[in-house]
Structures are given as structure tokens and as C-alpha cells.
Coordinates of C-alpha atoms (C1' of nucleotides) in Angstrom, one line a residue:
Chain A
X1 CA 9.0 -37.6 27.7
X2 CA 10.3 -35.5 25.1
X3 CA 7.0 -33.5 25.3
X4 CA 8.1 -32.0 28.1
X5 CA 10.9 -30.3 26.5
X6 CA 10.1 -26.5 26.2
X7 CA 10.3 -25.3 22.5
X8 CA 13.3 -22.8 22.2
X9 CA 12.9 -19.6 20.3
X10 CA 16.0 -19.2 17.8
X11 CA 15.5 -15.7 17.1
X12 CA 16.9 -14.8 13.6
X13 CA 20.1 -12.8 14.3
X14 CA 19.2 -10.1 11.0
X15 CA 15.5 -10.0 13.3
X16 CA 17.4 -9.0 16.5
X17 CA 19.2 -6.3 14.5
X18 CA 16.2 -4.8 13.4
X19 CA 14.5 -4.2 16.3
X20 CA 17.7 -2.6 18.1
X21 CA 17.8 -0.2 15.0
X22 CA 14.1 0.3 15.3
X23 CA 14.3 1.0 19.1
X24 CA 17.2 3.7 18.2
X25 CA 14.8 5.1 16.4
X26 CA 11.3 4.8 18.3
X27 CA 13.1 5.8 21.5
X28 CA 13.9 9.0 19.5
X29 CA 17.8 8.7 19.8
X30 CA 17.6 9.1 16.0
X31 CA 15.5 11.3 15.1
X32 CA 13.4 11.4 11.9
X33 CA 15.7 13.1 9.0
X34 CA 18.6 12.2 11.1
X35 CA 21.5 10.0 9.9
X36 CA 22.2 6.3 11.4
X37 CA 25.3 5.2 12.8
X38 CA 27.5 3.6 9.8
X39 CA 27.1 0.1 8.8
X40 CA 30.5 -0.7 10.1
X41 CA 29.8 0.8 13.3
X42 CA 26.4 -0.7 14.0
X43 CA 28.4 -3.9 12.7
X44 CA 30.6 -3.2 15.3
X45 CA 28.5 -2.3 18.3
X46 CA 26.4 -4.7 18.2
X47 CA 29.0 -7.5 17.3
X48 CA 27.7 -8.4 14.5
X49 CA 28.9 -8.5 10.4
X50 CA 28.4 -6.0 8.3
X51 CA 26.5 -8.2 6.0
X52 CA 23.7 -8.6 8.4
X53 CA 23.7 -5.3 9.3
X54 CA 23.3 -4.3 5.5
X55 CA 20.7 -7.2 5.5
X56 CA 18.6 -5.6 8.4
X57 CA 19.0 -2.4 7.0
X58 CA 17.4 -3.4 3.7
X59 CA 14.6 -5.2 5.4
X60 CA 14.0 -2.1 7.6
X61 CA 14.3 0.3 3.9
X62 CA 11.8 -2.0 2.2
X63 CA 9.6 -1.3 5.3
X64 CA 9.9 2.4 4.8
X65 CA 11.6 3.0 8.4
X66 CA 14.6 4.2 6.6
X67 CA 16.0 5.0 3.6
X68 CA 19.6 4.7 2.4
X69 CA 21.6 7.2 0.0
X70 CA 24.3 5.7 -1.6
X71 CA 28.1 6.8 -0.5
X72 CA 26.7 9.2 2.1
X73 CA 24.5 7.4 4.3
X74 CA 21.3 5.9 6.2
X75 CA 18.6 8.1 7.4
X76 CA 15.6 7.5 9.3
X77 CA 12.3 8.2 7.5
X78 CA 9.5 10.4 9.4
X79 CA 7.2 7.8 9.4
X80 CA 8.0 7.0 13.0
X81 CA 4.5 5.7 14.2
X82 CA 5.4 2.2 12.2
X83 CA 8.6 1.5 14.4
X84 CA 7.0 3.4 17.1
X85 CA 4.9 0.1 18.7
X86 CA 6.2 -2.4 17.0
X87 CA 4.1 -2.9 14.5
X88 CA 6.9 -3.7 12.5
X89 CA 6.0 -7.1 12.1
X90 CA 2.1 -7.1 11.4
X91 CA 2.9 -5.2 8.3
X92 CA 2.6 -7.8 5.4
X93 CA 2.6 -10.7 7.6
X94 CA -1.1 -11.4 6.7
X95 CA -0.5 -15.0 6.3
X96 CA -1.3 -15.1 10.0
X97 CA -4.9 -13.8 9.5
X98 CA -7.6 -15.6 9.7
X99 CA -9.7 -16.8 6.4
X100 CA -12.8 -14.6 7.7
X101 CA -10.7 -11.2 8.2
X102 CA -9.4 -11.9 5.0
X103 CA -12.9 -12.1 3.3
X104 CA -14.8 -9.8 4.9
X105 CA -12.0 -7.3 3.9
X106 CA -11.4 -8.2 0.4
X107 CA -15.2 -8.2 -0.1
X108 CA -15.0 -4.3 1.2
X109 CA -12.6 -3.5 -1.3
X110 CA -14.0 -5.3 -4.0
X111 CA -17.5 -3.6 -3.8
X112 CA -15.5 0.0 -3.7
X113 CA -13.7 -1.3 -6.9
X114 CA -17.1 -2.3 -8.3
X115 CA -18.5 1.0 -7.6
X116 CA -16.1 3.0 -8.5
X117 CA -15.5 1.7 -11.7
X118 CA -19.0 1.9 -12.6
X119 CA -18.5 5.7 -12.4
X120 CA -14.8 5.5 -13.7
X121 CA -14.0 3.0 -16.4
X122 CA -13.1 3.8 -20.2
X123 CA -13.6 1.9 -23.2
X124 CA -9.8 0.6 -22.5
X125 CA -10.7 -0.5 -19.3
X126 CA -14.1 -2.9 -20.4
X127 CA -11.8 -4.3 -23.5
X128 CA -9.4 -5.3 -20.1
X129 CA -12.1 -6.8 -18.3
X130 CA -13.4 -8.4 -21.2
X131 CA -9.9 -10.2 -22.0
X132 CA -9.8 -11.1 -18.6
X133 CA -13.2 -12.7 -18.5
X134 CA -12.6 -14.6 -21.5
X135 CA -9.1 -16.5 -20.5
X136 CA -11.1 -17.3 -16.9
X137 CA -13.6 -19.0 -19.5
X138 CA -11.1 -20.8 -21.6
X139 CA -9.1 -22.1 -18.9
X140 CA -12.7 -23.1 -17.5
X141 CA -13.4 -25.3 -20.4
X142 CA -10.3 -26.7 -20.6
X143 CA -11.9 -28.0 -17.0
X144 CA -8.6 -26.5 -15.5
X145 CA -8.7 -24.7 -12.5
X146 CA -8.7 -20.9 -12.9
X147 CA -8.6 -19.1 -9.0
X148 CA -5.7 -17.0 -10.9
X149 CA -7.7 -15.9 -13.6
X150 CA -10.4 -15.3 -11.6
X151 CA -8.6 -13.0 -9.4
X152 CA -7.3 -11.4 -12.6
X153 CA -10.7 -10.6 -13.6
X154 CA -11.2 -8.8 -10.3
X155 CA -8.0 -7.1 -10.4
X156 CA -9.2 -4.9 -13.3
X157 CA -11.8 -4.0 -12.0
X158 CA -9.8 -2.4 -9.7
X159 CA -7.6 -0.9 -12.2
X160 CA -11.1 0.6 -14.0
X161 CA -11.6 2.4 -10.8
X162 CA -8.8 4.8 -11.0
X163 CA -7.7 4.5 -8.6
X164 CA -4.2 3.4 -7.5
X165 CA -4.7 3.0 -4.0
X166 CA -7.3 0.4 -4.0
X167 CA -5.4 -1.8 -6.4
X168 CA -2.5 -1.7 -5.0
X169 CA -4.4 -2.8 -1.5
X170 CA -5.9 -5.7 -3.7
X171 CA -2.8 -7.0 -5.3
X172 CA -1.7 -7.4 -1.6
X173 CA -3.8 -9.5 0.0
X174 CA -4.5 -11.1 -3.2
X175 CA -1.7 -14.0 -2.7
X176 CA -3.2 -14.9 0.5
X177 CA -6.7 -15.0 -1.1
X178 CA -5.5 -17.5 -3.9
X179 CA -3.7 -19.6 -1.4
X180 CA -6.8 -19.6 1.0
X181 CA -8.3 -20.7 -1.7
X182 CA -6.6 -23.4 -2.6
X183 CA -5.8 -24.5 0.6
X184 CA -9.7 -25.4 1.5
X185 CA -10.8 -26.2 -1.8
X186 CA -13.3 -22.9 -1.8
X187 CA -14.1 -23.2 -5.7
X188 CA -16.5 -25.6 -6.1
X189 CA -16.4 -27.0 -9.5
X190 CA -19.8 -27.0 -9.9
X191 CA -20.3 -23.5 -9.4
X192 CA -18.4 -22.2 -12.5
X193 CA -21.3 -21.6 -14.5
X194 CA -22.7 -19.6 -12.0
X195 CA -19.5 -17.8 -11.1
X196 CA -19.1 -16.9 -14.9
X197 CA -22.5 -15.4 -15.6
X198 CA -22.1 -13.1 -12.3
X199 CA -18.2 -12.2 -13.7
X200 CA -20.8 -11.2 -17.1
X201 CA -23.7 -9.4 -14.5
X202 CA -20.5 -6.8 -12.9
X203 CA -19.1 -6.3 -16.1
X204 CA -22.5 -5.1 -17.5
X205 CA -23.4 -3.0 -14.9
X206 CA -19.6 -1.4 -15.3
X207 CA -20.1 -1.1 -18.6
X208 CA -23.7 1.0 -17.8
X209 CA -21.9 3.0 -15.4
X210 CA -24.2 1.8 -12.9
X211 CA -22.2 2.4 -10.2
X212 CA -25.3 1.0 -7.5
X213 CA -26.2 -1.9 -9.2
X214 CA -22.2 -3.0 -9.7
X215 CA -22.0 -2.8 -5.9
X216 CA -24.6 -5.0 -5.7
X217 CA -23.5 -7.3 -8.2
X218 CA -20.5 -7.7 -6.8
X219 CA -21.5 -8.3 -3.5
X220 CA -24.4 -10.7 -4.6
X221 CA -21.0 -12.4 -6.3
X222 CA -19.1 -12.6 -3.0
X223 CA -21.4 -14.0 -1.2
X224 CA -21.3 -17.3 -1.5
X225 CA -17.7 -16.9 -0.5
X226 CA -18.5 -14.9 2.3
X227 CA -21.1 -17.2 4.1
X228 CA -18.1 -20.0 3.4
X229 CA -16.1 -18.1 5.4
X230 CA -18.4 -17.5 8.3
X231 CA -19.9 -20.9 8.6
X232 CA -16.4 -22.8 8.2
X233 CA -13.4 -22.4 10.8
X234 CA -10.0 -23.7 8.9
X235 CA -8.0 -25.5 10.8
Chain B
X1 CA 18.7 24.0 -25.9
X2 CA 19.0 21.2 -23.6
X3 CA 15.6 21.0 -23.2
X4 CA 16.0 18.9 -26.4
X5 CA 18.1 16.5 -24.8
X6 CA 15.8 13.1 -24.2
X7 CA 15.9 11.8 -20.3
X8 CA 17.7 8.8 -20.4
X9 CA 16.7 5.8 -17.9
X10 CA 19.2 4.5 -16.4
X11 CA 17.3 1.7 -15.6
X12 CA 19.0 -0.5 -11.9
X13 CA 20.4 -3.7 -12.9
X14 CA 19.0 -5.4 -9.8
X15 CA 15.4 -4.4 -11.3
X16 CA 16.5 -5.5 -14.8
X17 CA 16.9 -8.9 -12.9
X18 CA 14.2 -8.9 -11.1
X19 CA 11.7 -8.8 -14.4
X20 CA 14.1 -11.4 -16.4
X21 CA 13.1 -13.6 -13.2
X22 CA 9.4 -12.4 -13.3
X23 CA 9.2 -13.2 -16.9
X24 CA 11.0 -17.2 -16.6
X25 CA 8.2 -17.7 -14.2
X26 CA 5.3 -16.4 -15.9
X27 CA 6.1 -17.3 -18.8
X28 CA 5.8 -20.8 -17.8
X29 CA 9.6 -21.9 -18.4
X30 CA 9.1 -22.7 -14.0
X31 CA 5.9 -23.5 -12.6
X32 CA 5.0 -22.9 -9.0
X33 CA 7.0 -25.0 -6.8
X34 CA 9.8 -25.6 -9.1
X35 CA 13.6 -24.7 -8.2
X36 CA 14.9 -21.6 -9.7
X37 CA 18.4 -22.3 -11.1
X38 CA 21.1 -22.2 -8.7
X39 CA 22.1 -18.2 -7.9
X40 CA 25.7 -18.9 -9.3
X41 CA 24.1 -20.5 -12.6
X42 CA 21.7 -17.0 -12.6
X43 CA 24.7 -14.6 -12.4
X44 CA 26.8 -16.6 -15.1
X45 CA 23.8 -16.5 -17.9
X46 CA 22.5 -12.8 -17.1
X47 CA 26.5 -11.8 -17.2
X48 CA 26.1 -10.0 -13.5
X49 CA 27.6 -11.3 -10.6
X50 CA 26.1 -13.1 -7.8
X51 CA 25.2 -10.6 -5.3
X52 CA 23.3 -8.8 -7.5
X53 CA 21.2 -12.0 -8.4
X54 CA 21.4 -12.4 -4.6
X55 CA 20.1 -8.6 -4.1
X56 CA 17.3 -9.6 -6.8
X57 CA 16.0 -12.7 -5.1
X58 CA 15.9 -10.9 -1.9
X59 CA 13.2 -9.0 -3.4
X60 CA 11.3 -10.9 -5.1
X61 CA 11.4 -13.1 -1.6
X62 CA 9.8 -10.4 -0.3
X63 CA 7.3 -9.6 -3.0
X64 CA 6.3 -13.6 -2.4
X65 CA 7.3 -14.5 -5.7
X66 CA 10.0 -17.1 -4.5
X67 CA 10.5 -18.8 -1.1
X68 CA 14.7 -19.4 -0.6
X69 CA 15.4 -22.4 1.2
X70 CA 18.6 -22.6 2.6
X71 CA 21.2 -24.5 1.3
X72 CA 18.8 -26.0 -0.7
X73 CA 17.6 -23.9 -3.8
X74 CA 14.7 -20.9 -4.5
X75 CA 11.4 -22.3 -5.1
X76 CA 9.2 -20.5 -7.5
X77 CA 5.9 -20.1 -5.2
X78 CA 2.7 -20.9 -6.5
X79 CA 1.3 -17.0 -6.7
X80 CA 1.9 -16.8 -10.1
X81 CA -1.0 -13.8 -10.5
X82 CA 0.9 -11.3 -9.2
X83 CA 3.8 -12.3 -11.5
X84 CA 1.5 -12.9 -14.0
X85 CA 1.2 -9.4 -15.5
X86 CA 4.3 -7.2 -14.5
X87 CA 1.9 -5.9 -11.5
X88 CA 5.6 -6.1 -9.1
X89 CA 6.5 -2.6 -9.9
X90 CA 2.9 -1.3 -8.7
X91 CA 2.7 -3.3 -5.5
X92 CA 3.6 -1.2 -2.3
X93 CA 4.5 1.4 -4.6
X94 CA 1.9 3.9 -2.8
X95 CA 3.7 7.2 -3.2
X96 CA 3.1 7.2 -6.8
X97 CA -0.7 7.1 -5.7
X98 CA -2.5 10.2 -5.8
X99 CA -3.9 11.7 -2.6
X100 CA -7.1 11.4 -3.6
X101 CA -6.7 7.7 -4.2
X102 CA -5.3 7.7 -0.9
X103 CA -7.7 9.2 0.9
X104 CA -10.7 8.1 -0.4
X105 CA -9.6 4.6 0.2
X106 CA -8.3 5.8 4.1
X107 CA -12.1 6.9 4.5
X108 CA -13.5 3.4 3.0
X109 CA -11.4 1.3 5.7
X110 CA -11.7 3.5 8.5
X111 CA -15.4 3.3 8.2
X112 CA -16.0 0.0 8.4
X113 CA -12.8 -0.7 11.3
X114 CA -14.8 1.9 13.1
X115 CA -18.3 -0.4 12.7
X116 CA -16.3 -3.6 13.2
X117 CA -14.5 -2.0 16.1
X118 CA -18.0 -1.1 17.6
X119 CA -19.1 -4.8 17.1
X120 CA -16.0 -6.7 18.5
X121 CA -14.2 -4.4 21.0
X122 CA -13.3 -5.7 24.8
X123 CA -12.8 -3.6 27.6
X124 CA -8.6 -3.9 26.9
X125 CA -9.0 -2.1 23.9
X126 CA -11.0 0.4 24.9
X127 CA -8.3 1.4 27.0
X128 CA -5.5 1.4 24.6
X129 CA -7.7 3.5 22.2
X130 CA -8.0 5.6 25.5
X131 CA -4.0 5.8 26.4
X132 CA -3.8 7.1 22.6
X133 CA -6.0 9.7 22.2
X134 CA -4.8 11.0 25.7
X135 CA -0.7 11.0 24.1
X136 CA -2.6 12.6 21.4
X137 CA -3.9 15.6 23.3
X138 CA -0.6 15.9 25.6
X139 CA 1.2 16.4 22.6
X140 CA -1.3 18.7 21.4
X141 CA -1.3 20.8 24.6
X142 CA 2.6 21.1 24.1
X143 CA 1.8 22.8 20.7
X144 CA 3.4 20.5 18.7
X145 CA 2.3 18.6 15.7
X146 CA 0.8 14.7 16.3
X147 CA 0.1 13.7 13.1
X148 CA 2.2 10.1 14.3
X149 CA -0.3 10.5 17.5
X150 CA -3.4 10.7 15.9
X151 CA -3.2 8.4 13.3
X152 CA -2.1 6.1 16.3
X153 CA -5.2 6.4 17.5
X154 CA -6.8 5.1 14.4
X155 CA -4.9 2.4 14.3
X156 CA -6.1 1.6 17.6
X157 CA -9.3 1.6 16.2
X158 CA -8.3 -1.5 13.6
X159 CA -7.2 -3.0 16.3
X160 CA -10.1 -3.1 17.9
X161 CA -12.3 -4.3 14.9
X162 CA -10.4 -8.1 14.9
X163 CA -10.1 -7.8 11.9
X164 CA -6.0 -8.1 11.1
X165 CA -6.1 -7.7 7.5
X166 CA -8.0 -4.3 7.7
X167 CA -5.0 -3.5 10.4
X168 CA -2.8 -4.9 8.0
X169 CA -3.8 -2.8 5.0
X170 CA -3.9 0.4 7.3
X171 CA -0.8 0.0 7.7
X172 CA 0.5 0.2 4.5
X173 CA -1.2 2.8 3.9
X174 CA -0.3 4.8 7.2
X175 CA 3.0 6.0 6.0
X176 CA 1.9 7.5 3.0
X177 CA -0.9 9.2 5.0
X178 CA 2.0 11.0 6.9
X179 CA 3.6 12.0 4.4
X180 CA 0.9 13.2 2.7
X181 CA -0.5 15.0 5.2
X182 CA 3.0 17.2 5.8
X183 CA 3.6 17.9 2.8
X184 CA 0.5 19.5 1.8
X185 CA 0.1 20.8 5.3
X186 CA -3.6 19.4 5.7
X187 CA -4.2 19.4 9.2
X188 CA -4.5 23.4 10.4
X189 CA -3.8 24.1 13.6
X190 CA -6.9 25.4 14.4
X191 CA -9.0 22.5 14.3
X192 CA -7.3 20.7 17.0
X193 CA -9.9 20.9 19.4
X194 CA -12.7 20.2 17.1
X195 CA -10.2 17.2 16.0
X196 CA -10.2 15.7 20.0
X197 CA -14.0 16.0 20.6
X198 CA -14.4 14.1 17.3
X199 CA -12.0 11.6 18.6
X200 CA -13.8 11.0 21.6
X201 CA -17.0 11.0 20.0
X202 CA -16.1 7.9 17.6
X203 CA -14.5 6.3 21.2
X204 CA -17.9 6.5 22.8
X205 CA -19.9 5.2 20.0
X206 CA -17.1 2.1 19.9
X207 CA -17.7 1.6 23.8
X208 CA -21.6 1.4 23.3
X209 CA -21.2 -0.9 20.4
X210 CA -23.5 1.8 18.8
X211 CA -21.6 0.3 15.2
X212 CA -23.6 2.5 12.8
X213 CA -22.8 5.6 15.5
X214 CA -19.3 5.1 15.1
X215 CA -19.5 4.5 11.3
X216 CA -21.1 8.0 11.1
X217 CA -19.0 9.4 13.6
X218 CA -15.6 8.4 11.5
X219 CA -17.1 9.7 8.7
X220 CA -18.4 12.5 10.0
X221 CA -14.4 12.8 11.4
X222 CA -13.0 12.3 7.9
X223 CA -15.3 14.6 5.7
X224 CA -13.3 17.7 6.0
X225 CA -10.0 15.7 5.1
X226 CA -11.9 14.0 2.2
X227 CA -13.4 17.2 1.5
X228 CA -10.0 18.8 1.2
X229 CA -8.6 16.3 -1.5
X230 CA -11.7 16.6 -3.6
X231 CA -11.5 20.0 -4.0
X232 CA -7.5 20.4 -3.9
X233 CA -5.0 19.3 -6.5
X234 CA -1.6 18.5 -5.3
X235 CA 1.5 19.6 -6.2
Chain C
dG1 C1' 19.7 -55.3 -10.4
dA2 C1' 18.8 -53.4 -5.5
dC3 C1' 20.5 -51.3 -1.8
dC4 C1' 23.4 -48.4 0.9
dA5 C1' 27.1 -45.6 2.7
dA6 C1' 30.9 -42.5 1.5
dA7 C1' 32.3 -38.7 -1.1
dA8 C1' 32.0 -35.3 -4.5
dA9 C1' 29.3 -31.5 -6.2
dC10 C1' 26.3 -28.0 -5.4
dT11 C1' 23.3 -25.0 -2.6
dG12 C1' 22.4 -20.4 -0.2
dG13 C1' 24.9 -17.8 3.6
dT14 C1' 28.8 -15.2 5.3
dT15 C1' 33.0 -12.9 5.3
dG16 C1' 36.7 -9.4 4.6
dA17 C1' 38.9 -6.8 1.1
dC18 C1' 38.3 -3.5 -2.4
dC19 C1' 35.6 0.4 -5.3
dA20 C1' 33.7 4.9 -6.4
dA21 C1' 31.1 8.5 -4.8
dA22 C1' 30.2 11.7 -1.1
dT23 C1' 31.9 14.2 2.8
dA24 C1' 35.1 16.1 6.1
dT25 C1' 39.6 17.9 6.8
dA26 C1' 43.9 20.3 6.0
dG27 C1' 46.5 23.5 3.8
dC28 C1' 47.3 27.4 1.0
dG29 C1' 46.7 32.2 -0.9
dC30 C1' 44.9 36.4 0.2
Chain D
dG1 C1' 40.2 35.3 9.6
dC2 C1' 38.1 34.0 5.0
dG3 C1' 37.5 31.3 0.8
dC4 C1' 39.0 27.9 -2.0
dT5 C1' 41.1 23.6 -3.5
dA6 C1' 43.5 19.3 -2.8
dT7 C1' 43.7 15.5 0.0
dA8 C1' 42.2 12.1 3.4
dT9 C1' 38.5 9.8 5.3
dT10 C1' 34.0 7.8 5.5
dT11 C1' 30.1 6.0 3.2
dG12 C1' 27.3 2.3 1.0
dG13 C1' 28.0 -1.0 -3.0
dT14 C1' 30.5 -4.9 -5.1
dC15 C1' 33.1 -8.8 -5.5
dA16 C1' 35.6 -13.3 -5.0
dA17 C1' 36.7 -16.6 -1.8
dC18 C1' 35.1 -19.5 1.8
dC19 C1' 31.5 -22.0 5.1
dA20 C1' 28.2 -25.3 6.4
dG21 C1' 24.4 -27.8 5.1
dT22 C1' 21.9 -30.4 1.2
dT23 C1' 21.7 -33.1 -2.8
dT24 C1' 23.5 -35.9 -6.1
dT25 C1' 26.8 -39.1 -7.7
dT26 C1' 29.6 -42.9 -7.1
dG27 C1' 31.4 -47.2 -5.9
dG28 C1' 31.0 -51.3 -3.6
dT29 C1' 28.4 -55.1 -1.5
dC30 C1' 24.9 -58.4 -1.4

DNA sequence: GACCAAAAACTGGTTGACCAAATATAGCGC
DNA sequence: GCGCTATATTTGGTCAACCAGTTTTTGGTC
């Protein structure tokens, strides 16, 4: 009987706010540069507190829509195509992805890294890697499990690349990976031998500057994960 | 003479929070899916008052660090990686990036949501892609400046590919593309038109599912841009 | 001692008043 | 009318008090 009820949306009020800001400013009543209505007056149009006006407002800053100047004001940001089709709420809301998009783009980024910290890295960067590789060991012997370490590992090989942009991209999908992970059981335990001598196969090839055969490395790495991910539909 | 004088940090006490926090949970002192202490109990032993502790858990909620539960406490969550080594500061923190970073990595994702795209596209997103690049050229025709337009049109593209974390990720990185691409002025107004052709060049290959076409095609469509950063040093 | 309901304490959320800096206005001297 | 300064207003930031749930403690009962 109850079954029958028809679930109810209770939309959070601060969400509400946001998108009537973000239509001001897609619709281009505000334009880019331009300064928002006050806190108190947005309060008061849209009958509302100021408190979750100034809570939209920081959501909508953190987002990059706008960005607030103390004592003088809000303005709207340039970057109009984010609030300009709603995309609003795709942006860091990967948790929604599925455990294939997820993999099949972190192993793209990873092969980059691989590459291009063959060509990149500096003796800082391999003592790094090295660190890394060994506390993934440790924490394997203690017969722990390591997905953080592991990711670690990967993560400076990113850094030994140079470049900023592809770590950054790394560090954030990298809290859905771990919880993907952990949610269906991907590390076998079996496998850590394995996994530890193909961490030891990229970090030579890095250390040879051999930017083709670190791709490769690092792919032949993935894989296993990869063909998990294909084969197997969570949930 | 007062080029002598040191630059002082006035570092924000909100941040100073936020790496006292950082540090209680990777340090160990709360595991993953313990309670953080009360925000009341926060404010009282760091000497600040509450909404600044308030302002500081807001963040790290949205970094993923802690999940607040409502009248109930904030729960340390169980991503301790990116806690792990004081990474925060660099996550979403693309403007620092260089624009050789960012472009180069631009390139690596278009390519391959231009091949996916190819591979998984249905006849609705063909159409979108469509309405896009046609907003693109009215705005074109006008004389005016569609950077917003064209990079709309990419974004259409990830769209297309299924793939929501590559979507995801371009959007992160979109805003910073914008930017970038004003301030250093990188789109000349000459090469609109060979801009549209290449645009519907990389459509058709998408609507034949000709994947390596369009791989080439977007890469083809990128070169100059990639070109341009290779050879140009900002600022 | 085991169990349970009532109440006290504690939780994050919300509110309206106040703060200092930035801005707009008014007034004055010329 | 113009240029400057002093004042008034507006701005986002801060704070302490309060609200409505949740959790813990408590006291009584069996």
C-alpha cells in the first residue's frame, strides 16, 4: 500500500538559492564582471535568511561562478558557460559515475603521468617514488590493506611529471577510486606480489627516462583493473 | 629601501583551521569514520570562535575530508590519502597551474572524449553537438568573441563519449581554459572560419563513428593552440 | 542486574545584532 | 561648477544566543 506513495523531492532550500542566482546570471541579467545584488537584498527578495544566502553564495564561489570581495561586494566571474546549462551540478559530483568511466579515465591519466614523467622526473622525484613504494611494501607485509598507499605511489608519479594539471585531475577522482575500490573488494590479496613488482617495472622505466616503455608499463599495470571493470557491472 | 622589507603572510585563520583538522586526522589521532569533536569543543581548544570552525568544516566537507551529519556530529570520512600529505591546498587549485600544464592535459582528454564520443554517440547527441556549434557560429557572425560557445561545443563532445568522469574533469578544467585563453588573447580573430570547418569536421567523424577520424580530427583542431603554449611563455 | 521511558546534555543549523572596511553622499572652500 | 574632505550608508564578516533534532544520562521498575 505504502508503495504507492510517490517519493517527494525536498529540495534543499541553500540548492534553490543557487540556481536562482545562477539563472540571474546565465540569463545574463548579471553580467560577467558585474556586481550581485547584496546579501541582504537577495535575502530579502527571495524570502530567505541571510545565512543561506551567504551559504549559497559560498557554494556558488567555491564553484568559481562568483567571487566575493570583502566589504564591497559579490561579483560574477566570466566563466559563464559553467552556470550557463546547468552543469552546475555534474561538477565534482562524480560519485554518481559509473565504476567503468571511472577506470577507463584514470587509466588515461595515469599512462600520461607515466609518460611524462619518464621524460620529466629529477632525482627528487625517484627518491619520492621510492619512499612511496616502500611504505605500500611495509604496510603489505604487515598483511594490512594498502589501496591508500598504492594510490600514493601513483600520485607521484604524477607529481614527477611536471605537471600541475594532471595531478591535480588525479587527486580528484582519486577518493572515488579508493572508495570503488573498497566498495567491491577490487584488490585481490593475492595479487600483491604481482602488483609490487609492476609498481618496481614503472619506477624503472621512469628512472630510464623511457618515456614509451613507462606507458606501457603502466598500462600493462592497469589492466587487470581495467578488464575488472568491463566484465563486472556493480550494483 | 623597502624593497628590504620581507612579505609577510598573513596567513587566513579559517585555513590555519583547516590544516590543524587535516593534521588530527592524518595523523591518526581520528580514523575514518570516527566523530570529529563537537564544533563548540573545536572553537574552545583552537581559541577561535565557532563560525570560523563552522566556515572550516564547510570546506573540508567539500574537499570530502569530513561528511557533517546533522544534529549529530562530523564524521572523519574514510579518504584519508588526500589528507594524507597536505595535498588540500593543491586540489582545484588550477590557476596556479601553468598553461602549458593546462593545455597539454586539455589536448589528452579531448582526444580520447572525441574517440569515445565516436564510439558511443546516439542520434540526441548528435544534435546537441549540432545546436552548439550553430550558437557558436551565430555568435561569430555577430563579431563577437565565443570562447564560452566554443568550448560549449567541446563539452558536448564529453557528453557524448558516456563517459561522466572525462565530462567531469573537463569541467574543472573549463574555467581555467577561459581564462586562460583571454588573458593571453590566444584565439585570433582570423581563424574563425578555419576554427568552424574544423568543428564540423570532428562532428562528422563523431556521426560516422569513424573514432580514430575524430581522434585525429581533435588533434588536428588543437595543434595550433598546443602549438602556441609550447612555444609561448606566459606572463 | 536488565530493561525502559523520561529528561538532561549535546549536536549542527539558524538567526538577528553588531563590526570594520569599502563606497557613496553631502557639504564646504574656492 | 570643481575638488576635496568629512560623514553616512552599504558591504561582507563575525559573533553570541537560540532552535530542533539526536544522543547520552538518569531514575525508576520489574
Amino acid at each position: 500500500m505504502l508503495e504507492n506513495l510517490q517519493k517527494i523531492r525536498i529540495e534543499n532550500p541553500v540548492d534553490l538559492i543557487i540556481s536562482q542566482v545562477r539563472n540571474l546570471i546565465s540569463s545574463g541579467a548579471i553580467k560577467p564582471g558585474e556586481k550581485l545584488p547584496s546579501e541582504r537584498k537577495l535575502a530579502e527578495h527571495l524570502g530567505v535568511s541571510r545565512s543561506q544566502v551567504r551559504s549559497a553564495i559560498n557554494k556558488l564561489e567555491f564553484y568559481g561562478i562568483v567571487r566575493v570581495a570583502p566589504q564591497s561586494g559579490t561579483i560574477a566571474t566570466g566563466l559563464g558557460i559553467v552556470a550557463l546549462e546547468g552543469l552546475i551540478t555534474d561538477i565534482l559530483k562524480i560519485e554518481n559515475a559509473d565504476f567503468k568511466s571511472l577506470v577507463e579515465t584514470r587509466v588515461l591519466l595515469e599512462k600520461e603521468a607515466a609518460r611524462l614523467a619518464a621524460l620529466n622526473r629529477e632525482e627528487s622525484d625517484l627518491e619520492e617514488m621510492k619512499k612511496a613504494l616502500q611504505a605500500y611494501e611495509d604496510k603489505l607485509s604487515q598483511g594490512e590493506s594498502a589501496v591508500e598507499e598504492d594510490l600514493l605511489f601513483h600520485i607521484k608519479i604524477a607529481e614527477a611529471s611536471k605537471n600541475a594539471v594532471l595531478k591535480s585531475l588525479m587527486l580528484v577522482i582519486t577518493p572515488d577510486i579508493v572508495n570503488s575500490y573498497i566498495n567491491l573488494k577490487v584488490c585481490s590479496e593475492s595479487k600483491t606480489r604481482v602488483t609490487i613488482a609492476e609498481h618496481r617495472e614503472i619506477l624503472e622505466k621512469i628512472k630510464n627516462k623511457d618515456s614509451e616503455g613507462a606507458t606501457k608499463a603502466m598500462a600493462f599495470h592497469l589492466d587487470a583493473v581495467q578488464d575488472f571493470s568491463k566484465n563486472f557491472k556493480p550494483q
